[in-house]
Amino acid sequence: MTVRIDRMSATDAAAVAAIDGPTRLTEEQLRAELERPWARLWVAREAAHGVVAFVVAWHVTDEIHLLNVATRSDRRRRGIARAMLEALIAHAREVRARHVLLEVRRSNVAAIGLYRSLGFFAMGVRARYYPDDEDAVEMVLAFDAATGEIVERADEVRLHG
Ligand SMILES: CC(C)(COP(=O)(O)OP(=O)(O)OC[C@H]1O[C@@H](n2cnc3c(N)ncnc32)[C@H](O)[C@@H]1OP(=O)(O)O)[C@@H](O)C(=O)NCCC(=O)NCCS
């Protein structure tokens, strides 16, 4: 499998809006994101399948907020989201961000597994954060200010039990 990761452009909006899943965005929402000077968007393409995944993040002061990552359901578990987040993390390093931050549903085992495998740790829980009352887990990837290396940290909250 060869995946190419590019910055998203307006011509990708229809293909990205067609990616299925709970975090789906409409073409209109994607175009609005692309207009925001602080938004950073990427897509993953496979020669045989076109656009198969996307990431939306915001760069706010010295933090990158990961808002959305999704892989087309028939192309999951092939390392595509990991490759996209590695591109995001490389970008965060390039711009000397201090942290990458995100919120994820407590029940989203796949996403939490993905984030952990990249060095994120759980920093807090926001009780009943989502409209259906599910808790959000706040996760962080921290960079050492001097070296830019990822700082390994243990969870600051218990997620289970
Ligand atoms: C979460 C999501 C983006 C992962 O995409 P993906 O391309 O399948 O992820 P990858 O193949 O790169 O997986 C990387 C690692 O994440 C973890 N992971 C991914 N899917 C998992 C699952 N179903 N169960 C447990 N761990 C999982 C694993 O550690 C995996 O590494 P491994 O395959 O070597 O074990 C995908 O499941 C998705 O689009 N979900 C719906 C949208 C969503 O919930 N987004 C996150 C909230 S914003």
XYZ file of C-alpha atoms and ligand atoms in Angstrom:
209
model
C 0.000 0.000 0.000
C 1.368 3.410 -0.927
C -0.303 6.319 0.792
C 0.417 9.877 -0.177
C -0.245 12.609 2.356
C -0.954 16.121 1.079
C -2.391 19.342 2.402
C -6.132 19.352 1.682
C -7.350 21.749 -1.004
C -10.837 22.864 -2.003
C -10.809 20.333 -4.850
C -10.609 17.517 -2.243
C -13.696 18.694 -0.331
C -16.221 16.445 -2.115
C -14.056 13.327 -1.687
C -13.417 14.099 1.991
C -17.117 14.756 2.638
C -17.813 11.286 1.225
C -15.657 9.591 3.907
C -18.107 7.745 6.121
C -18.046 7.686 9.901
C -19.218 9.451 13.034
C -17.023 12.508 12.493
C -18.130 13.160 8.934
C -17.945 16.781 7.731
C -19.970 18.299 4.906
C -18.371 19.894 1.890
C -19.560 23.267 3.176
C -17.949 22.706 6.599
C -14.703 21.637 4.942
C -14.631 24.689 2.703
C -15.221 26.891 5.769
C -12.305 25.153 7.551
C -10.046 25.693 4.552
C -10.749 29.422 4.783
C -9.591 29.719 8.406
C -5.992 30.961 8.538
C -5.272 28.831 11.623
C -6.721 25.574 10.209
C -4.356 22.818 9.051
C -5.904 20.045 6.952
C -4.383 16.982 5.327
C -5.667 14.125 3.173
C -4.310 10.647 2.517
C -4.625 9.222 -0.994
C -4.144 5.745 -2.342
C -3.644 5.300 -6.084
C -6.413 2.722 -6.322
C -8.894 4.344 -3.927
C -8.471 8.127 -4.074
C -8.883 10.104 -0.845
C -9.164 7.602 2.012
C -8.551 9.674 5.159
C -8.337 13.212 6.458
C -7.162 15.253 9.427
C -8.378 18.633 10.641
C -6.315 20.571 13.180
C -6.037 24.144 14.390
C -2.787 25.889 15.211
C -3.536 28.229 18.120
C -0.589 30.059 19.707
C 1.915 27.310 20.520
C -0.584 24.447 20.471
C -1.960 22.221 17.760
C -5.556 21.117 18.414
C -6.477 17.932 16.622
C -10.186 18.300 15.826
C -10.885 15.402 13.539
C -9.230 12.357 12.024
C -11.020 9.669 10.045
C -10.220 6.846 7.669
C -12.769 5.444 5.218
C -14.255 2.390 6.905
C -13.127 -0.051 4.182
C -9.498 1.185 4.416
C -9.019 1.045 8.193
C -6.370 -0.869 10.130
C -3.722 -0.340 7.463
C -1.713 2.346 9.244
C -3.297 5.230 7.318
C -4.461 7.306 10.309
C -1.109 6.686 11.978
C 0.709 7.994 8.880
C -1.530 11.068 8.839
C -0.930 11.816 12.510
C 2.799 11.310 12.036
C 2.600 14.062 9.377
C 0.683 16.249 11.824
C 3.251 15.602 14.567
C 6.112 16.403 12.157
C 4.350 19.672 11.345
C 3.866 20.426 15.059
C 7.612 19.958 15.561
C 8.443 22.120 12.574
C 6.400 25.017 13.951
C 7.811 24.355 17.435
C 4.423 23.714 19.031
C 4.592 22.745 22.700
C 1.661 20.344 22.611
C -0.801 18.543 20.403
C -4.182 18.425 22.192
C -7.429 16.582 21.471
C -10.694 15.359 22.947
C -12.004 11.891 22.258
C -15.090 9.972 23.358
C -14.314 7.678 26.258
C -15.813 4.732 24.309
C -13.664 5.322 21.192
C -11.225 2.492 21.815
C -9.817 2.614 18.261
C -8.946 6.313 18.421
C -7.584 6.133 21.989
C -5.415 3.168 20.902
C -4.175 5.148 17.911
C -3.334 8.233 19.990
C -1.571 6.195 22.665
C 0.534 4.398 20.069
C 1.871 7.817 19.028
C 2.755 9.023 22.543
C -0.406 10.838 23.675
C -1.404 10.479 27.327
C -4.746 11.145 29.046
C -4.651 14.463 30.875
C -8.250 14.780 32.044
C -11.870 13.779 31.599
C -14.626 16.244 30.755
C -17.787 14.752 32.180
C -20.775 14.604 29.796
C -18.966 16.757 27.231
C -20.829 15.477 24.178
C -24.496 16.239 23.373
C -25.435 12.615 24.184
C -23.768 12.999 27.630
C -20.728 10.820 26.900
C -17.503 11.885 28.646
C -14.586 13.300 26.664
C -11.048 12.198 27.426
C -8.531 15.014 26.968
C -5.280 13.713 25.531
C -1.965 15.462 25.030
C 1.265 14.881 23.165
C 3.990 16.987 24.750
C 7.286 18.052 23.189
C 10.440 18.799 25.111
C 11.025 22.531 24.650
C 14.788 22.129 24.250
C 15.043 19.071 21.992
C 11.618 18.879 20.316
C 11.462 15.176 21.290
C 8.156 13.679 22.447
C 8.012 13.562 26.249
C 6.750 10.193 27.544
C 4.201 10.804 30.314
C 1.864 8.536 32.232
C -1.891 9.157 32.232
C -2.980 11.730 34.780
C -6.480 10.224 35.003
C -7.784 6.678 35.172
C -9.785 5.738 32.096
C -11.043 2.336 33.246
C -12.318 0.939 36.502
C -9.744 5.981 14.664
C -9.456 5.804 13.177
C -9.182 7.172 12.566
C -8.228 4.897 12.996
O -7.912 4.871 11.596
P -7.048 3.706 10.944
O -6.529 4.223 9.633
O -7.810 2.451 10.922
O -5.872 3.584 12.012
P -4.461 2.846 11.826
O -4.601 1.671 10.906
O -3.435 3.866 11.456
O -4.213 2.332 13.307
C -3.092 2.715 14.068
C -3.220 2.151 15.470
O -4.397 2.644 16.105
C -4.964 1.624 16.968
N -6.253 1.188 16.440
C -6.814 1.509 15.247
N -8.026 0.931 15.126
C -8.225 0.228 16.260
C -9.295 -0.573 16.730
N -10.415 -0.790 15.991
N -9.189 -1.134 17.971
C -8.089 -0.927 18.723
N -7.030 -0.169 18.318
C -7.103 0.395 17.115
C -3.962 0.484 16.918
O -2.972 0.739 17.904
C -3.387 0.649 15.525
O -2.142 0.037 15.348
P -2.092 -1.529 14.881
O -3.027 -1.688 13.712
O -0.646 -1.723 14.541
O -2.569 -2.312 16.083
C -10.644 5.108 12.444
O -11.056 3.986 13.199
C -11.834 6.024 12.197
O -11.931 6.711 11.180
N -12.798 6.045 13.162
C -13.983 6.901 13.015
C -13.617 8.364 13.237
C -13.089 8.611 14.652
O -13.566 8.055 15.627
N -12.069 9.498 14.727
C -11.424 9.854 15.979
C -12.170 10.883 16.743
S -11.925 12.505 16.150
